[in-house]
Protein backbone atom coordinates (compact mmCIF):
# COMPACT_ATOMS: atom_id res chain seq x y z
CA UNK A 1 0.00 0.00 0.00
CA UNK A 2 2.77 2.43 0.90
CA UNK A 3 4.50 1.53 -2.36
CA UNK A 4 1.43 2.57 -4.40
CA UNK A 5 1.18 5.82 -2.46
CA UNK A 6 4.86 6.56 -3.08
CA UNK A 7 4.44 5.75 -6.76
CA UNK A 8 1.43 8.08 -7.06
CA UNK A 9 3.32 10.85 -5.31
CA UNK A 10 6.27 10.41 -7.66
CA UNK A 11 3.99 10.53 -10.71
CA UNK A 12 2.33 13.68 -9.42
CA UNK A 13 5.72 15.28 -8.76
CA UNK A 14 6.98 14.33 -12.22
CA UNK A 15 3.85 15.74 -13.88
CA UNK A 16 4.22 19.02 -11.98
CA UNK A 17 7.87 19.35 -13.05
CA UNK A 18 6.96 18.71 -16.69
CA UNK A 19 4.24 21.38 -16.52
CA UNK A 20 6.65 23.89 -14.95
CA UNK A 21 9.20 23.18 -17.67
CA UNK A 22 6.47 23.79 -20.22
CA UNK A 23 6.02 27.28 -18.80
CA UNK A 24 9.69 28.03 -19.52
CA UNK A 25 9.15 26.94 -23.12
CA UNK A 26 5.88 28.89 -23.39
CA UNK A 27 7.69 32.04 -22.19
CA UNK A 28 10.24 31.63 -25.00
CA UNK A 29 13.10 30.91 -22.60
CA UNK A 30 13.94 27.35 -23.64
CA UNK A 31 17.51 28.12 -24.71
CA UNK A 32 18.49 30.44 -21.87
CA UNK A 33 21.17 29.26 -19.44
CA UNK A 34 19.83 27.52 -16.35
CA UNK A 35 21.65 29.94 -14.06
CA UNK A 36 19.86 32.86 -15.71
CA UNK A 37 16.47 31.16 -15.34
CA UNK A 38 17.08 30.32 -11.71
CA UNK A 39 18.32 33.82 -10.99
CA UNK A 40 15.24 35.33 -12.62
CA UNK A 41 12.93 33.07 -10.62
CA UNK A 42 14.70 33.84 -7.35
CA UNK A 43 14.52 37.56 -8.12
CA UNK A 44 10.81 37.51 -8.92
CA UNK A 45 10.14 35.37 -5.85
CA UNK A 46 11.76 38.04 -3.68
CA UNK A 47 9.92 40.89 -5.42
CA UNK A 48 6.56 39.16 -5.06
CA UNK A 49 7.01 39.06 -1.29
CA UNK A 50 7.06 42.86 -1.09
CA UNK A 51 5.14 44.14 -4.12
CA UNK A 52 1.51 43.13 -4.63
CA UNK A 53 1.31 45.39 -7.68
CA UNK A 54 4.03 43.34 -9.35
CA UNK A 55 2.10 40.15 -8.64
CA UNK A 56 -1.02 41.59 -10.25
CA UNK A 57 0.92 42.87 -13.26
CA UNK A 58 2.60 39.52 -13.88
CA UNK A 59 -0.62 37.55 -13.42
CA UNK A 60 -2.24 39.76 -16.06
CA UNK A 61 0.63 39.13 -18.48
CA UNK A 62 0.50 35.38 -17.84
CA UNK A 63 -3.28 35.13 -18.20
CA UNK A 64 -3.08 36.99 -21.51
CA UNK A 65 -0.33 34.66 -22.74
CA UNK A 66 -2.47 31.60 -21.91
CA UNK A 67 -5.49 33.10 -23.69
CA UNK A 68 -3.43 33.90 -26.78
CA UNK A 69 -1.72 30.51 -26.85
CA UNK A 70 1.71 32.18 -26.78
CA UNK A 71 4.62 29.88 -27.53
mmCIF file with all atom_site columns, C-alpha atoms in Angstrom:
data_model
loop_
_atom_site.group_PDB
_atom_site.id
_atom_site.type_symbol
_atom_site.label_atom_id
_atom_site.label_alt_id
_atom_site.label_comp_id
_atom_site.label_asym_id
_atom_site.label_entity_id
_atom_site.label_seq_id
_atom_site.pdbx_PDB_ins_code
_atom_site.Cartn_x
_atom_site.Cartn_y
_atom_site.Cartn_z
_atom_site.occupancy
_atom_site.B_iso_or_equiv
_atom_site.pdbx_formal_charge
_atom_site.auth_seq_id
_atom_site.auth_comp_id
_atom_site.auth_asym_id
_atom_site.auth_atom_id
_atom_site.pdbx_PDB_model_num
ATOM 1  C CA . UNK A 1 1  ? 0.000  0.000  0.000   1.00 0.00 ? 1  UNK A CA 1
ATOM 2  C CA . UNK A 1 2  ? 2.774  2.430  0.902   1.00 0.00 ? 2  UNK A CA 1
ATOM 3  C CA . UNK A 1 3  ? 4.499  1.535  -2.363  1.00 0.00 ? 3  UNK A CA 1
ATOM 4  C CA . UNK A 1 4  ? 1.426  2.574  -4.397  1.00 0.00 ? 4  UNK A CA 1
ATOM 5  C CA . UNK A 1 5  ? 1.177  5.821  -2.462  1.00 0.00 ? 5  UNK A CA 1
ATOM 6  C CA . UNK A 1 6  ? 4.858  6.561  -3.085  1.00 0.00 ? 6  UNK A CA 1
ATOM 7  C CA . UNK A 1 7  ? 4.445  5.750  -6.762  1.00 0.00 ? 7  UNK A CA 1
ATOM 8  C CA . UNK A 1 8  ? 1.431  8.075  -7.057  1.00 0.00 ? 8  UNK A CA 1
ATOM 9  C CA . UNK A 1 9  ? 3.325  10.854 -5.305  1.00 0.00 ? 9  UNK A CA 1
ATOM 10 C CA . UNK A 1 10 ? 6.272  10.407 -7.662  1.00 0.00 ? 10 UNK A CA 1
ATOM 11 C CA . UNK A 1 11 ? 3.992  10.533 -10.715 1.00 0.00 ? 11 UNK A CA 1
ATOM 12 C CA . UNK A 1 12 ? 2.326  13.678 -9.422  1.00 0.00 ? 12 UNK A CA 1
ATOM 13 C CA . UNK A 1 13 ? 5.723  15.284 -8.763  1.00 0.00 ? 13 UNK A CA 1
ATOM 14 C CA . UNK A 1 14 ? 6.976  14.327 -12.222 1.00 0.00 ? 14 UNK A CA 1
ATOM 15 C CA . UNK A 1 15 ? 3.852  15.741 -13.884 1.00 0.00 ? 15 UNK A CA 1
ATOM 16 C CA . UNK A 1 16 ? 4.225  19.018 -11.983 1.00 0.00 ? 16 UNK A CA 1
ATOM 17 C CA . UNK A 1 17 ? 7.870  19.353 -13.054 1.00 0.00 ? 17 UNK A CA 1
ATOM 18 C CA . UNK A 1 18 ? 6.956  18.711 -16.688 1.00 0.00 ? 18 UNK A CA 1
ATOM 19 C CA . UNK A 1 19 ? 4.239  21.377 -16.519 1.00 0.00 ? 19 UNK A CA 1
ATOM 20 C CA . UNK A 1 20 ? 6.645  23.886 -14.955 1.00 0.00 ? 20 UNK A CA 1
ATOM 21 C CA . UNK A 1 21 ? 9.201  23.178 -17.669 1.00 0.00 ? 21 UNK A CA 1
ATOM 22 C CA . UNK A 1 22 ? 6.475  23.789 -20.220 1.00 0.00 ? 22 UNK A CA 1
ATOM 23 C CA . UNK A 1 23 ? 6.023  27.280 -18.795 1.00 0.00 ? 23 UNK A CA 1
ATOM 24 C CA . UNK A 1 24 ? 9.685  28.025 -19.516 1.00 0.00 ? 24 UNK A CA 1
ATOM 25 C CA . UNK A 1 25 ? 9.152  26.945 -23.124 1.00 0.00 ? 25 UNK A CA 1
ATOM 26 C CA . UNK A 1 26 ? 5.883  28.893 -23.395 1.00 0.00 ? 26 UNK A CA 1
ATOM 27 C CA . UNK A 1 27 ? 7.689  32.036 -22.190 1.00 0.00 ? 27 UNK A CA 1
ATOM 28 C CA . UNK A 1 28 ? 10.240 31.631 -24.996 1.00 0.00 ? 28 UNK A CA 1
ATOM 29 C CA . UNK A 1 29 ? 13.103 30.915 -22.603 1.00 0.00 ? 29 UNK A CA 1
ATOM 30 C CA . UNK A 1 30 ? 13.938 27.347 -23.641 1.00 0.00 ? 30 UNK A CA 1
ATOM 31 C CA . UNK A 1 31 ? 17.512 28.123 -24.711 1.00 0.00 ? 31 UNK A CA 1
ATOM 32 C CA . UNK A 1 32 ? 18.490 30.438 -21.869 1.00 0.00 ? 32 UNK A CA 1
ATOM 33 C CA . UNK A 1 33 ? 21.169 29.259 -19.439 1.00 0.00 ? 33 UNK A CA 1
ATOM 34 C CA . UNK A 1 34 ? 19.826 27.520 -16.353 1.00 0.00 ? 34 UNK A CA 1
ATOM 35 C CA . UNK A 1 35 ? 21.650 29.936 -14.059 1.00 0.00 ? 35 UNK A CA 1
ATOM 36 C CA . UNK A 1 36 ? 19.859 32.861 -15.705 1.00 0.00 ? 36 UNK A CA 1
ATOM 37 C CA . UNK A 1 37 ? 16.471 31.160 -15.342 1.00 0.00 ? 37 UNK A CA 1
ATOM 38 C CA . UNK A 1 38 ? 17.075 30.318 -11.708 1.00 0.00 ? 38 UNK A CA 1
ATOM 39 C CA . UNK A 1 39 ? 18.318 33.822 -10.988 1.00 0.00 ? 39 UNK A CA 1
ATOM 40 C CA . UNK A 1 40 ? 15.241 35.328 -12.620 1.00 0.00 ? 40 UNK A CA 1
ATOM 41 C CA . UNK A 1 41 ? 12.931 33.066 -10.623 1.00 0.00 ? 41 UNK A CA 1
ATOM 42 C CA . UNK A 1 42 ? 14.695 33.845 -7.351  1.00 0.00 ? 42 UNK A CA 1
ATOM 43 C CA . UNK A 1 43 ? 14.516 37.564 -8.121  1.00 0.00 ? 43 UNK A CA 1
ATOM 44 C CA . UNK A 1 44 ? 10.815 37.506 -8.921  1.00 0.00 ? 44 UNK A CA 1
ATOM 45 C CA . UNK A 1 45 ? 10.143 35.372 -5.848  1.00 0.00 ? 45 UNK A CA 1
ATOM 46 C CA . UNK A 1 46 ? 11.762 38.042 -3.679  1.00 0.00 ? 46 UNK A CA 1
ATOM 47 C CA . UNK A 1 47 ? 9.922  40.890 -5.422  1.00 0.00 ? 47 UNK A CA 1
ATOM 48 C CA . UNK A 1 48 ? 6.560  39.160 -5.056  1.00 0.00 ? 48 UNK A CA 1
ATOM 49 C CA . UNK A 1 49 ? 7.011  39.060 -1.291  1.00 0.00 ? 49 UNK A CA 1
ATOM 50 C CA . UNK A 1 50 ? 7.063  42.859 -1.088  1.00 0.00 ? 50 UNK A CA 1
ATOM 51 C CA . UNK A 1 51 ? 5.137  44.141 -4.117  1.00 0.00 ? 51 UNK A CA 1
ATOM 52 C CA . UNK A 1 52 ? 1.506  43.127 -4.630  1.00 0.00 ? 52 UNK A CA 1
ATOM 53 C CA . UNK A 1 53 ? 1.306  45.390 -7.676  1.00 0.00 ? 53 UNK A CA 1
ATOM 54 C CA . UNK A 1 54 ? 4.025  43.338 -9.350  1.00 0.00 ? 54 UNK A CA 1
ATOM 55 C CA . UNK A 1 55 ? 2.100  40.146 -8.637  1.00 0.00 ? 55 UNK A CA 1
ATOM 56 C CA . UNK A 1 56 ? -1.020 41.591 -10.248 1.00 0.00 ? 56 UNK A CA 1
ATOM 57 C CA . UNK A 1 57 ? 0.922  42.873 -13.261 1.00 0.00 ? 57 UNK A CA 1
ATOM 58 C CA . UNK A 1 58 ? 2.597  39.522 -13.882 1.00 0.00 ? 58 UNK A CA 1
ATOM 59 C CA . UNK A 1 59 ? -0.624 37.549 -13.417 1.00 0.00 ? 59 UNK A CA 1
ATOM 60 C CA . UNK A 1 60 ? -2.237 39.759 -16.063 1.00 0.00 ? 60 UNK A CA 1
ATOM 61 C CA . UNK A 1 61 ? 0.629  39.130 -18.482 1.00 0.00 ? 61 UNK A CA 1
ATOM 62 C CA . UNK A 1 62 ? 0.496  35.379 -17.837 1.00 0.00 ? 62 UNK A CA 1
ATOM 63 C CA . UNK A 1 63 ? -3.275 35.131 -18.200 1.00 0.00 ? 63 UNK A CA 1
ATOM 64 C CA . UNK A 1 64 ? -3.075 36.989 -21.515 1.00 0.00 ? 64 UNK A CA 1
ATOM 65 C CA . UNK A 1 65 ? -0.332 34.658 -22.738 1.00 0.00 ? 65 UNK A CA 1
ATOM 66 C CA . UNK A 1 66 ? -2.470 31.603 -21.906 1.00 0.00 ? 66 UNK A CA 1
ATOM 67 C CA . UNK A 1 67 ? -5.486 33.103 -23.687 1.00 0.00 ? 67 UNK A CA 1
ATOM 68 C CA . UNK A 1 68 ? -3.426 33.904 -26.782 1.00 0.00 ? 68 UNK A CA 1
ATOM 69 C CA . UNK A 1 69 ? -1.718 30.508 -26.845 1.00 0.00 ? 69 UNK A CA 1
ATOM 70 C CA . UNK A 1 70 ? 1.706  32.179 -26.777 1.00 0.00 ? 70 UNK A CA 1
ATOM 71 C CA . UNK A 1 71 ? 4.615  29.883 -27.534 1.00 0.00 ? 71 UNK A CA 1
#
